[in-house]
PDB file of C-alpha atoms and ligand atoms in Angstrom:
ATOM      1  CA  MET X 222     102.413  21.316  -7.208  1.00 98.00           C
ATOM      2  CA  GLU X 223     103.928  20.620  -3.607  1.00 98.00           C
ATOM      3  CA  ILE X 224     106.937  22.429  -2.864  1.00 98.00           C
ATOM      4  CA  ILE X 225     109.589  20.450  -0.739  1.00 98.00           C
ATOM      5  CA  ARG X 226     112.048  21.715   1.714  1.00 98.00           C
ATOM      6  CA  SER X 227     113.729  18.542   3.770  1.00 98.00           C
ATOM      7  CA  VAL X 228     115.418  15.668   2.955  1.00 98.00           C
ATOM      8  CA  GLU X 229     113.339  13.508   4.989  1.00 98.00           C
ATOM      9  CA  TRP X 230     109.746  14.751   3.676  1.00 98.00           C
ATOM     10  CA  MET X 231     111.280  14.519   0.308  1.00 98.00           C
ATOM     11  CA  LYS X 232     111.885  10.783   1.103  1.00 98.00           C
ATOM     12  CA  GLN X 233     108.601  10.103   2.832  1.00 98.00           C
ATOM     13  CA  THR X 234     106.824  11.397  -0.235  1.00 98.00           C
ATOM     14  CA  ALA X 235     109.112   9.314  -2.909  1.00 98.00           C
ATOM     15  CA  ARG X 236     109.265   6.243  -0.535  1.00 98.00           C
ATOM     16  CA  ALA X 237     104.908   6.581  -0.225  1.00 98.00           C
ATOM     17  CA  ALA X 238     104.741   6.969  -4.258  1.00 98.00           C
ATOM     18  CA  GLU X 239     107.301   3.926  -4.960  1.00 95.00           C
ATOM     19  CA  SER X 240     104.683   2.045  -2.694  1.00 96.00           C
ATOM     20  CA  ALA X 241     101.693   2.722  -4.679  1.00 96.00           C
ATOM     21  CA  LYS X 242     103.540   1.413  -7.730  1.00 96.00           C
ATOM     22  CA  HIS X 243     103.790   4.792  -9.372  1.00 97.00           C
ATOM     23  CA  LEU X 244     106.168   5.557 -11.539  1.00 98.00           C
ATOM     24  CA  VAL X 245     108.492   8.423 -10.478  1.00 98.00           C
ATOM     25  CA  GLY X 246     110.533  10.827 -13.085  1.00 98.00           C
ATOM     26  CA  PHE X 247     112.820  13.304 -11.701  1.00 99.00           C
ATOM     27  CA  VAL X 248     115.020  16.133 -13.327  1.00 99.00           C
ATOM     28  CA  PRO X 249     117.606  17.293 -11.331  1.00 99.00           C
ATOM     29  CA  THR X 250     117.969  21.328 -12.040  1.00 98.00           C
ATOM     30  CA  MET X 251     120.163  24.334 -10.481  1.00 98.00           C
ATOM     31  CA  GLY X 252     117.136  26.496 -11.524  1.00 98.00           C
ATOM     32  CA  ALA X 253     117.033  29.630 -13.832  1.00 97.00           C
ATOM     33  CA  LEU X 254     115.110  27.507 -15.693  1.00 98.00           C
ATOM     34  CA  HIS X 255     114.601  27.815 -19.799  1.00 98.00           C
ATOM     35  CA  GLU X 256     113.211  25.654 -22.557  1.00 98.00           C
ATOM     36  CA  GLY X 257     115.990  23.051 -22.057  1.00 98.00           C
ATOM     37  CA  HIS X 258     115.172  22.022 -18.606  1.00 98.00           C
ATOM     38  CA  LEU X 259     111.465  22.694 -19.688  1.00 98.00           C
ATOM     39  CA  SER X 260     112.031  19.828 -22.344  1.00 98.00           C
ATOM     40  CA  LEU X 261     113.444  17.449 -19.759  1.00 98.00           C
ATOM     41  CA  VAL X 262     110.244  18.215 -17.695  1.00 99.00           C
ATOM     42  CA  ARG X 263     108.037  17.407 -20.796  1.00 98.00           C
ATOM     43  CA  ALA X 264     109.935  13.986 -21.339  1.00 98.00           C
ATOM     44  CA  ALA X 265     109.407  13.424 -17.945  1.00 98.00           C
ATOM     45  CA  LYS X 266     105.852  13.847 -17.584  1.00 98.00           C
ATOM     46  CA  ARG X 267     105.400  11.683 -21.180  1.00 98.00           C
ATOM     47  CA  GLN X 268     106.927   8.660 -19.290  1.00 98.00           C
ATOM     48  CA  CYS X 269     106.442   8.957 -15.458  1.00 98.00           C
ATOM     49  CA  SER X 270     103.289  10.277 -13.144  1.00 98.00           C
ATOM     50  CA  PRO X 271     104.350  12.103 -10.669  1.00 98.00           C
ATOM     51  CA  VAL X 272     107.392  13.941 -11.867  1.00 98.00           C
ATOM     52  CA  MET X 273     109.529  15.441  -9.112  1.00 98.00           C
ATOM     53  CA  VAL X 274     112.033  18.321 -10.048  1.00 99.00           C
ATOM     54  CA  SER X 275     114.800  19.691  -7.639  1.00 99.00           C
ATOM     55  CA  ILE X 276     116.042  23.053  -7.920  1.00 98.00           C
ATOM     56  CA  PHE X 277     119.521  23.478  -5.864  1.00 98.00           C
ATOM     57  CA  VAL X 278     122.277  25.758  -6.576  1.00 98.00           C
ATOM     58  CA  ASN X 279     124.780  23.118  -5.535  1.00 98.00           C
ATOM     59  CA  PRO X 280     127.834  24.610  -4.142  1.00 98.00           C
ATOM     60  CA  ALA X 281     130.059  22.039  -4.285  1.00 98.00           C
ATOM     61  CA  GLN X 282     130.138  21.665  -8.031  1.00 98.00           C
ATOM     62  CA  PHE X 283     131.662  25.502  -8.129  1.00 98.00           C
ATOM     63  CA  GLY X 284     135.340  25.924  -7.603  1.00 96.00           C
ATOM     64  CA  PRO X 285     136.907  28.589  -5.823  1.00 95.00           C
ATOM     65  CA  GLY X 286     136.541  31.930  -8.190  1.00 93.00           C
ATOM     66  CA  GLU X 287     133.592  30.466 -10.189  1.00 95.00           C
ATOM     67  CA  ASP X 288     129.880  32.271 -10.578  1.00 95.00           C
ATOM     68  CA  LEU X 289     128.347  30.221  -7.272  1.00 97.00           C
ATOM     69  CA  GLU X 290     127.159  33.853  -5.936  1.00 96.00           C
ATOM     70  CA  LYS X 291     126.109  35.239  -8.810  1.00 95.00           C
ATOM     71  CA  TYR X 292     124.579  32.055 -10.542  1.00 96.00           C
ATOM     72  CA  PRO X 293     120.935  33.091 -11.873  1.00 96.00           C
ATOM     73  CA  ARG X 294     118.448  32.484  -9.128  1.00 96.00           C
ATOM     74  CA  ASN X 295     114.622  32.834 -10.142  1.00 96.00           C
ATOM     75  CA  PHE X 296     112.993  30.558  -7.833  1.00 98.00           C
ATOM     76  CA  GLU X 297     109.187  32.143  -8.364  1.00 98.00           C
ATOM     77  CA  LYS X 298     109.253  32.106 -11.998  1.00 98.00           C
ATOM     78  CA  ASP X 299     110.546  28.511 -12.078  1.00 98.00           C
ATOM     79  CA  CYS X 300     107.662  27.026  -9.933  1.00 98.00           C
ATOM     80  CA  ALA X 301     105.291  29.013 -12.115  1.00 98.00           C
ATOM     81  CA  LEU X 302     106.828  27.551 -14.999  1.00 98.00           C
ATOM     82  CA  LEU X 303     106.976  23.724 -13.053  1.00 98.00           C
ATOM     83  CA  GLU X 304     103.480  24.092 -11.976  1.00 98.00           C
ATOM     84  CA  SER X 305     102.409  25.110 -15.495  1.00 98.00           C
ATOM     85  CA  LEU X 306     104.022  21.730 -16.783  1.00 98.00           C
ATOM     86  CA  GLY X 307     101.490  19.842 -14.423  1.00 98.00           C
ATOM     87  CA  VAL X 308     105.421  18.889 -11.992  1.00 98.00           C
ATOM     88  CA  GLU X 309     103.392  17.417  -9.165  1.00 98.00           C
ATOM     89  CA  TYR X 310     106.500  17.988  -6.502  1.00 98.00           C
ATOM     90  CA  VAL X 311     109.079  20.690  -6.145  1.00 99.00           C
ATOM     91  CA  PHE X 312     112.455  19.686  -4.061  1.00 99.00           C
ATOM     92  CA  ALA X 313     113.888  22.859  -3.315  1.00 98.00           C
ATOM     93  CA  PRO X 314     116.087  21.989   0.018  1.00 98.00           C
ATOM     94  CA  GLU X 315     118.865  24.429   1.513  1.00 98.00           C
ATOM     95  CA  ALA X 316     122.490  23.669   1.116  1.00 98.00           C
ATOM     96  CA  SER X 317     122.578  23.026   4.870  1.00 98.00           C
ATOM     97  CA  GLU X 318     120.048  20.222   4.441  1.00 98.00           C
ATOM     98  CA  ILE X 319     122.270  18.577   1.324  1.00 98.00           C
ATOM     99  CA  TYR X 320     125.697  19.281   3.149  1.00 98.00           C
ATOM    100  CA  PRO X 321     124.735  19.384   6.885  1.00 98.00           C
ATOM    101  CA  ALA X 322     127.996  20.339   9.709  1.00 98.00           C
ATOM    102  CA  GLY X 323     130.044  17.488   9.623  1.00 98.00           C
ATOM    103  CA  PHE X 324     129.466  16.349   6.124  1.00 98.00           C
ATOM    104  CA  ARG X 325     132.454  14.353   4.544  1.00 97.00           C
ATOM    105  CA  THR X 326     131.540  12.456   1.691  1.00 98.00           C
ATOM    106  CA  SER X 327     132.327  12.945  -1.930  1.00 97.00           C
ATOM    107  CA  VAL X 328     132.291  10.538  -5.018  1.00 98.00           C
ATOM    108  CA  ARG X 329     134.275  10.616  -8.064  1.00 97.00           C
ATOM    109  CA  VAL X 330     134.069   8.589 -11.460  1.00 98.00           C
ATOM    110  CA  GLU X 331     137.808   7.778 -12.342  1.00 97.00           C
ATOM    111  CA  GLY X 332     139.014   8.675 -15.906  1.00 96.00           C
ATOM    112  CA  LEU X 333     135.874  10.076 -17.625  1.00 98.00           C
ATOM    113  CA  SER X 334     135.579  13.423 -14.467  1.00 97.00           C
ATOM    114  CA  GLU X 335     139.385  14.570 -15.027  1.00 97.00           C
ATOM    115  CA  LYS X 336     139.443  15.412 -18.709  1.00 97.00           C
ATOM    116  CA  PHE X 337     137.912  18.302 -20.483  1.00 98.00           C
ATOM    117  CA  GLU X 338     135.147  20.070 -18.395  1.00 98.00           C
ATOM    118  CA  GLY X 339     136.928  18.250 -15.446  1.00 98.00           C
ATOM    119  CA  ARG X 340     140.689  19.631 -16.146  1.00 97.00           C
ATOM    120  CA  VAL X 341     139.434  22.668 -16.921  1.00 95.00           C
ATOM    121  CA  ARG X 342     137.030  22.772 -13.786  1.00 96.00           C
ATOM    122  CA  PRO X 343     139.016  20.329 -10.862  1.00 97.00           C
ATOM    123  CA  GLY X 344     136.406  18.825  -8.548  1.00 97.00           C
ATOM    124  CA  HIS X 345     133.233  19.578 -10.341  1.00 98.00           C
ATOM    125  CA  PHE X 346     132.218  16.302 -11.540  1.00 98.00           C
ATOM    126  CA  GLN X 347     133.058  15.280  -7.434  1.00 98.00           C
ATOM    127  CA  GLY X 348     130.657  17.685  -6.989  1.00 98.00           C
ATOM    128  CA  VAL X 349     127.740  16.857  -9.150  1.00 98.00           C
ATOM    129  CA  CYS X 350     128.357  13.179  -8.596  1.00 98.00           C
ATOM    130  CA  THR X 351     127.978  13.400  -4.911  1.00 98.00           C
ATOM    131  CA  VAL X 352     124.636  15.598  -5.208  1.00 98.00           C
ATOM    132  CA  VAL X 353     123.081  13.613  -7.928  1.00 99.00           C
ATOM    133  CA  LEU X 354     124.123  10.573  -5.873  1.00 98.00           C
ATOM    134  CA  LYS X 355     122.324  12.149  -3.063  1.00 98.00           C
ATOM    135  CA  LEU X 356     119.283  13.158  -4.935  1.00 98.00           C
ATOM    136  CA  LEU X 357     118.904   9.613  -6.680  1.00 98.00           C
ATOM    137  CA  GLU X 358     118.751   8.189  -3.385  1.00 98.00           C
ATOM    138  CA  ILE X 359     116.760  10.766  -1.568  1.00 98.00           C
ATOM    139  CA  VAL X 360     114.356  10.531  -4.589  1.00 98.00           C
ATOM    140  CA  ARG X 361     114.886   7.137  -5.983  1.00 98.00           C
ATOM    141  CA  PRO X 362     113.142   7.781  -9.350  1.00 98.00           C
ATOM    142  CA  ARG X 363     112.576   5.282 -12.254  1.00 98.00           C
ATOM    143  CA  PHE X 364     113.672   7.465 -14.856  1.00 98.00           C
ATOM    144  CA  ALA X 365     115.837  10.706 -14.432  1.00 99.00           C
ATOM    145  CA  TYR X 366     116.440  13.203 -17.225  1.00 99.00           C
ATOM    146  CA  PHE X 367     119.584  14.720 -18.224  1.00 98.00           C
ATOM    147  CA  GLY X 368     120.199  17.026 -21.154  1.00 98.00           C
ATOM    148  CA  ARG X 369     123.115  16.401 -23.976  1.00 98.00           C
ATOM    149  CA  LYS X 370     124.174  19.890 -23.632  1.00 98.00           C
ATOM    150  CA  ASP X 371     126.257  18.853 -20.730  1.00 98.00           C
ATOM    151  CA  ALA X 372     127.332  15.503 -22.437  1.00 98.00           C
ATOM    152  CA  GLN X 373     130.284  14.690 -20.329  1.00 98.00           C
ATOM    153  CA  GLN X 374     128.215  14.754 -17.009  1.00 98.00           C
ATOM    154  CA  ALA X 375     125.407  12.833 -18.589  1.00 98.00           C
ATOM    155  CA  ARG X 376     128.068  10.138 -19.631  1.00 98.00           C
ATOM    156  CA  ILE X 377     129.576  10.775 -15.578  1.00 98.00           C
ATOM    157  CA  VAL X 378     126.716  10.155 -14.228  1.00 98.00           C
ATOM    158  CA  ARG X 379     125.285   7.062 -16.378  1.00 98.00           C
ATOM    159  CA  GLN X 380     128.511   5.479 -15.061  1.00 98.00           C
ATOM    160  CA  MET X 381     128.132   6.335 -11.695  1.00 98.00           C
ATOM    161  CA  VAL X 382     124.388   4.677 -11.804  1.00 98.00           C
ATOM    162  CA  SER X 383     125.822   1.511 -13.569  1.00 98.00           C
ATOM    163  CA  ASP X 384     128.919   1.218 -11.156  1.00 98.00           C
ATOM    164  CA  LEU X 385     127.071   1.704  -8.330  1.00 98.00           C
ATOM    165  CA  ASN X 386     123.519  -0.763  -9.292  1.00 98.00           C
ATOM    166  CA  LEU X 387     121.443   2.207  -8.802  1.00 98.00           C
ATOM    167  CA  ASP X 388     117.384   1.480  -9.819  1.00 97.00           C
ATOM    168  CA  THR X 389     117.243   4.701 -11.616  1.00 98.00           C
ATOM    169  CA  GLU X 390     117.465   4.428 -15.968  1.00 98.00           C
ATOM    170  CA  ILE X 391     119.390   7.804 -17.096  1.00 98.00           C
ATOM    171  CA  VAL X 392     117.534   9.104 -19.729  1.00 98.00           C
ATOM    172  CA  VAL X 393     120.064  11.650 -21.731  1.00 98.00           C
ATOM    173  CA  CYS X 394     117.457  14.366 -24.102  1.00 98.00           C
ATOM    174  CA  PRO X 395     118.636  16.354 -26.960  1.00 98.00           C
ATOM    175  CA  ILE X 396     120.098  19.823 -26.675  1.00 98.00           C
ATOM    176  CA  VAL X 397     117.429  23.188 -27.267  1.00 98.00           C
ATOM    177  CA  ARG X 398     118.370  25.511 -29.247  1.00 98.00           C
ATOM    178  CA  GLU X 399     118.058  29.353 -28.967  1.00 98.00           C
ATOM    179  CA  SER X 400     116.418  30.069 -32.733  1.00 98.00           C
ATOM    180  CA  ASP X 401     120.006  31.321 -34.218  1.00 98.00           C
ATOM    181  CA  GLY X 402     121.544  28.122 -32.744  1.00 98.00           C
ATOM    182  CA  LEU X 403     122.997  29.023 -29.558  1.00 98.00           C
ATOM    183  CA  ALA X 404     122.644  26.083 -27.013  1.00 98.00           C
ATOM    184  CA  MET X 405     120.318  27.162 -24.370  1.00 98.00           C
ATOM    185  CA  SER X 406     121.993  27.659 -21.051  1.00 97.00           C
ATOM    186  CA  SER X 407     121.203  29.581 -17.179  1.00 94.00           C
ATOM    187  CA  ARG X 408     124.717  30.943 -18.134  1.00 95.00           C
ATOM    188  CA  ASN X 409     123.691  32.921 -21.389  1.00 97.00           C
ATOM    189  CA  ALA X 410     122.108  35.228 -18.966  1.00 96.00           C
ATOM    190  CA  TYR X 411     125.697  36.873 -18.578  1.00 97.00           C
ATOM    191  CA  LEU X 412     125.998  37.685 -21.925  1.00 98.00           C
ATOM    192  CA  ASP X 413     125.861  41.464 -22.961  1.00 98.00           C
ATOM    193  CA  PRO X 414     124.107  42.078 -26.351  1.00 98.00           C
ATOM    194  CA  ALA X 415     127.733  42.426 -28.376  1.00 98.00           C
ATOM    195  CA  GLU X 416     128.654  38.597 -26.855  1.00 98.00           C
ATOM    196  CA  ARG X 417     125.000  36.812 -26.754  1.00 98.00           C
ATOM    197  CA  ARG X 418     125.162  37.692 -31.001  1.00 98.00           C
ATOM    198  CA  ALA X 419     129.151  36.512 -30.908  1.00 98.00           C
ATOM    199  CA  ALA X 420     128.045  33.481 -28.958  1.00 98.00           C
ATOM    200  CA  THR X 421     126.510  32.005 -32.047  1.00 98.00           C
ATOM    201  CA  VAL X 422     130.115  31.303 -33.098  1.00 98.00           C
ATOM    202  CA  LEU X 423     130.108  27.868 -31.244  1.00 98.00           C
ATOM    203  CA  TYR X 424     126.797  27.011 -33.135  1.00 98.00           C
ATOM    204  CA  ARG X 425     128.210  28.145 -36.280  1.00 98.00           C
ATOM    205  CA  SER X 426     131.762  26.056 -35.809  1.00 98.00           C
ATOM    206  CA  LEU X 427     129.919  23.139 -34.880  1.00 98.00           C
ATOM    207  CA  ASP X 428     127.515  23.620 -38.081  1.00 98.00           C
ATOM    208  CA  ALA X 429     130.833  23.795 -40.089  1.00 98.00           C
ATOM    209  CA  ALA X 430     132.222  21.090 -38.655  1.00 98.00           C
ATOM    210  CA  ARG X 431     128.986  19.601 -39.690  1.00 98.00           C
ATOM    211  CA  ARG X 432     129.437  20.414 -43.228  1.00 98.00           C
ATOM    212  CA  LYS X 433     132.654  19.084 -43.438  1.00 98.00           C
ATOM    213  CA  ILE X 434     131.529  15.666 -42.167  1.00 98.00           C
ATOM    214  CA  ASN X 435     128.785  15.834 -44.865  1.00 97.00           C
ATOM    215  CA  SER X 436     130.910  16.798 -47.381  1.00 98.00           C
ATOM    216  CA  GLY X 437     133.353  13.396 -46.995  1.00 98.00           C
ATOM    217  CA  ALA X 438     135.825  14.514 -44.314  1.00 98.00           C
ATOM    218  CA  ARG X 439     136.662  11.955 -41.642  1.00 98.00           C
ATOM    219  CA  ALA X 440     139.790  12.751 -40.238  1.00 98.00           C
ATOM    220  CA  ALA X 441     139.871  14.776 -37.026  1.00 98.00           C
ATOM    221  CA  GLY X 442     142.488  17.047 -38.013  1.00 98.00           C
ATOM    222  CA  GLU X 443     140.462  18.309 -40.738  1.00 98.00           C
ATOM    223  CA  ILE X 444     136.818  18.403 -39.272  1.00 98.00           C
ATOM    224  CA  LEU X 445     138.438  20.332 -36.235  1.00 98.00           C
ATOM    225  CA  ASP X 446     139.919  22.849 -38.486  1.00 98.00           C
ATOM    226  CA  ALA X 447     136.911  23.949 -39.446  1.00 98.00           C
ATOM    227  CA  VAL X 448     135.907  24.460 -35.697  1.00 98.00           C
ATOM    228  CA  ASN X 449     138.865  26.460 -35.011  1.00 98.00           C
ATOM    229  CA  SER X 450     138.774  28.796 -38.036  1.00 98.00           C
ATOM    230  CA  THR X 451     135.681  29.574 -37.532  1.00 98.00           C
ATOM    231  CA  ILE X 452     135.692  30.026 -33.657  1.00 98.00           C
ATOM    232  CA  ALA X 453     139.137  31.939 -34.693  1.00 98.00           C
ATOM    233  CA  SER X 454     136.636  34.453 -37.050  1.00 98.00           C
ATOM    234  CA  GLU X 455     134.523  36.037 -33.691  1.00 98.00           C
ATOM    235  CA  LYS X 456     137.268  38.630 -32.131  1.00 97.00           C
ATOM    236  CA  LEU X 457     134.990  38.150 -28.780  1.00 98.00           C
ATOM    237  CA  ALA X 458     135.626  34.476 -28.483  1.00 98.00           C
ATOM    238  CA  LYS X 459     138.503  32.564 -27.326  1.00 98.00           C
ATOM    239  CA  LEU X 460     138.578  28.681 -27.604  1.00 98.00           C
ATOM    240  CA  ASP X 461     138.760  27.022 -24.817  1.00 97.00           C
ATOM    241  CA  TYR X 462     139.030  23.211 -26.230  1.00 98.00           C
ATOM    242  CA  ALA X 463     137.495  21.621 -29.217  1.00 98.00           C
ATOM    243  CA  GLU X 464     137.818  17.287 -29.530  1.00 98.00           C
ATOM    244  CA  LEU X 465     136.418  14.676 -31.224  1.00 98.00           C
ATOM    245  CA  VAL X 466     136.105  11.916 -29.254  1.00 98.00           C
ATOM    246  CA  ASP X 467     134.482   8.472 -28.683  1.00 98.00           C
ATOM    247  CA  ALA X 468     130.956   9.447 -26.943  1.00 98.00           C
ATOM    248  CA  ASP X 469     131.569   6.442 -24.316  1.00 98.00           C
ATOM    249  CA  SER X 470     134.993   6.010 -23.237  1.00 98.00           C
ATOM    250  CA  PHE X 471     135.568  10.191 -24.038  1.00 98.00           C
ATOM    251  CA  GLU X 472     138.939   9.270 -25.818  1.00 98.00           C
ATOM    252  CA  ARG X 473     140.329  11.593 -28.504  1.00 98.00           C
ATOM    253  CA  VAL X 474     139.772   9.792 -31.903  1.00 98.00           C
ATOM    254  CA  ASP X 475     141.514  10.690 -34.889  1.00 98.00           C
ATOM    255  CA  PHE X 476     139.220   9.390 -37.482  1.00 98.00           C
ATOM    256  CA  LEU X 477     135.303   9.357 -37.203  1.00 98.00           C
ATOM    257  CA  ARG X 478     134.400   5.976 -35.948  1.00 97.00           C
ATOM    258  CA  GLY X 479     131.795   4.454 -33.843  1.00 98.00           C
ATOM    259  CA  THR X 480     129.902   6.611 -32.470  1.00 98.00           C
ATOM    260  CA  CYS X 481     131.802  10.314 -31.428  1.00 98.00           C
ATOM    261  CA  LEU X 482     131.296  13.509 -30.000  1.00 98.00           C
ATOM    262  CA  LEU X 483     132.868  16.667 -31.301  1.00 98.00           C
ATOM    263  CA  LEU X 484     133.244  19.024 -27.795  1.00 98.00           C
ATOM    264  CA  LEU X 485     133.665  22.555 -27.707  1.00 98.00           C
ATOM    265  CA  ALA X 486     134.436  24.933 -25.362  1.00 98.00           C
ATOM    266  CA  ALA X 487     134.898  28.506 -25.630  1.00 98.00           C
ATOM    267  CA  ARG X 488     134.736  31.775 -23.816  1.00 98.00           C
ATOM    268  CA  VAL X 489     132.828  34.651 -24.843  1.00 98.00           C
ATOM    269  CA  GLY X 490     133.897  37.680 -23.139  1.00 97.00           C
ATOM    270  CA  SER X 491     133.986  36.403 -19.652  1.00 95.00           C
ATOM    271  CA  THR X 492     131.486  33.676 -19.929  1.00 97.00           C
ATOM    272  CA  ARG X 493     132.391  30.322 -20.571  1.00 97.00           C
ATOM    273  CA  LEU X 494     130.116  28.207 -22.642  1.00 98.00           C
ATOM    274  CA  ILE X 495     130.070  24.775 -23.881  1.00 98.00           C
ATOM    275  CA  ASP X 496     128.715  22.612 -26.916  1.00 98.00           C
ATOM    276  CA  ASN X 497     128.782  19.510 -28.531  1.00 98.00           C
ATOM    277  CA  MET X 498     127.307  17.721 -31.281  1.00 98.00           C
ATOM    278  CA  PHE X 499     126.932  13.837 -31.683  1.00 98.00           C
ATOM    279  CA  ILE X 500     128.535  11.952 -34.403  1.00 98.00           C
ATOM    280  CA  ASP X 501     126.652   8.369 -35.560  1.00 98.00           C
ATOM    281  CA  ALA X 502     129.601   6.944 -37.451  1.00 97.00           C
ATOM    282  CA  ALA X 503     128.684   3.486 -36.978  1.00 96.00           C
ATOM    283  CA  ARG X 504     125.611   4.084 -39.002  1.00 95.00           C
ATOM    284  CA  ASP X 505     125.461   6.720 -41.904  1.00 95.00           C
ATOM    285  CA  PHE X 506     127.720   9.578 -40.391  1.00 96.00           C
ATOM    286  CA  SER X 507     124.383  11.393 -39.572  1.00 97.00           C
ATOM    287  CA  VAL X 508     124.674  14.457 -37.058  1.00 97.00           C
ATOM    288  CA  SER X 509     122.910  15.432 -34.425  1.00 97.00           C
ATOM    289  CA  LEU X 510     123.665  19.242 -33.202  1.00 97.00           C
TER     290      LEU X 510
HETATM  291  O1  PAF B 276     123.304  20.032 -14.783  1.00 63.79           O
HETATM  292  C1  PAF B 276     122.955  20.644 -13.751  1.00 63.79           C
HETATM  293  O2  PAF B 276     121.951  21.571 -13.829  1.00 63.79           O
HETATM  294  C2  PAF B 276     123.543  20.339 -12.117  1.00 63.79           C
HETATM  295  O3  PAF B 276     125.228  20.080 -13.134  1.00 63.79           O
HETATM  296  C3  PAF B 276     123.062  19.039 -11.952  1.00 63.79           C
HETATM  297  C4  PAF B 276     122.765  17.760 -12.730  1.00 63.79           C
HETATM  298  C5  PAF B 276     121.279  19.614 -11.746  1.00 63.79           C
HETATM  299  C6  PAF B 276     123.442  18.671 -10.374  1.00 63.79           C
HETATM  300  O4  PAF B 276     124.042  20.029  -9.530  1.00 63.79           O
END
C-alpha cells in the first residue's frame, strides 16, 4: 500500500490508473476508521481496482468552536486496517496541500445545504463539498463511496456530482451499527461509559418509529411522537431535531409517501450524534435502519 502526501503525485498516480483502463474506487474519510468506513472500503474492493482512500481531517467543514482540534486521529492504525483490506493507495495530504495560501474557492449546493445539519452547522456542507470536489477532481474515480449515516451529506454530494457533470458515480452504503444499535461514528469515541449506554436511545427511538410504521402509522406526527417520547425518556440525551423528509428533496412530509428519511440528531452529554432510517413508502413501507 502506497501512502501519498502530495496532490501532484496523487493526480499522476490516478491518471496512470485511468490510462491503464483500471476501474478506480475511492473512499474519502477523515480517518479514525471504524467498521462503517471499512464497509465502504469492502464495497469499493468488490467493485474496483485499485482502491484509493483519503484520510484528511478537513478544517473547512468544522465551524468555530467545533471539534477540529480534538477530532480523533489514528493514522498508523488506520493504515494497518486499510492495508489488511488490500487498499492500494492512501492519500493523506497536509491541510496546506489542499488549501494552499491564497485559496479562495468554495462550493455550495443551494437549497439542500441550509437545512437540518446545515442549519445547526452553518458552512459545514460548503466545506464538505469543497473538499469532496477537490478530491474527486484529483482522483477522478469511477465510483466513490459514502455512508447513509450522513444521509444529507450523501444527497448533497450526489447533487453536486450531477450538477457539475463529474464522471464519478456516488455509491451510498448502508449504516453499520454496533451490536446494541448505535450507528458507528468516529465521534462515539467522545462518549464516556454512561453516555455510551445512553447513546443507544437514538437507535431505540428510530426502532420505536419503525414499530409504529409496521403497525400502520402513516402520519408524520404520530411517527415522530414515538421518536420524541423515546428520546425524552433518556436523561442524558437532548433532542436536536427529528424530522420526516422526502429522501430526494429533503422537504418535510406530513404523511409517508414515495421514499422518505426519518432524520434524527441529538446531544448525548456534550456529543452531538446523528442517525436516520430510510422508509420505502412507494412499495411496501419497509424500513432500513
Ligand atoms: O464523511 C466524512 O468523513 C467527511 O465529511 C468527508 C466526506 C470525508 C469529507 O471530508
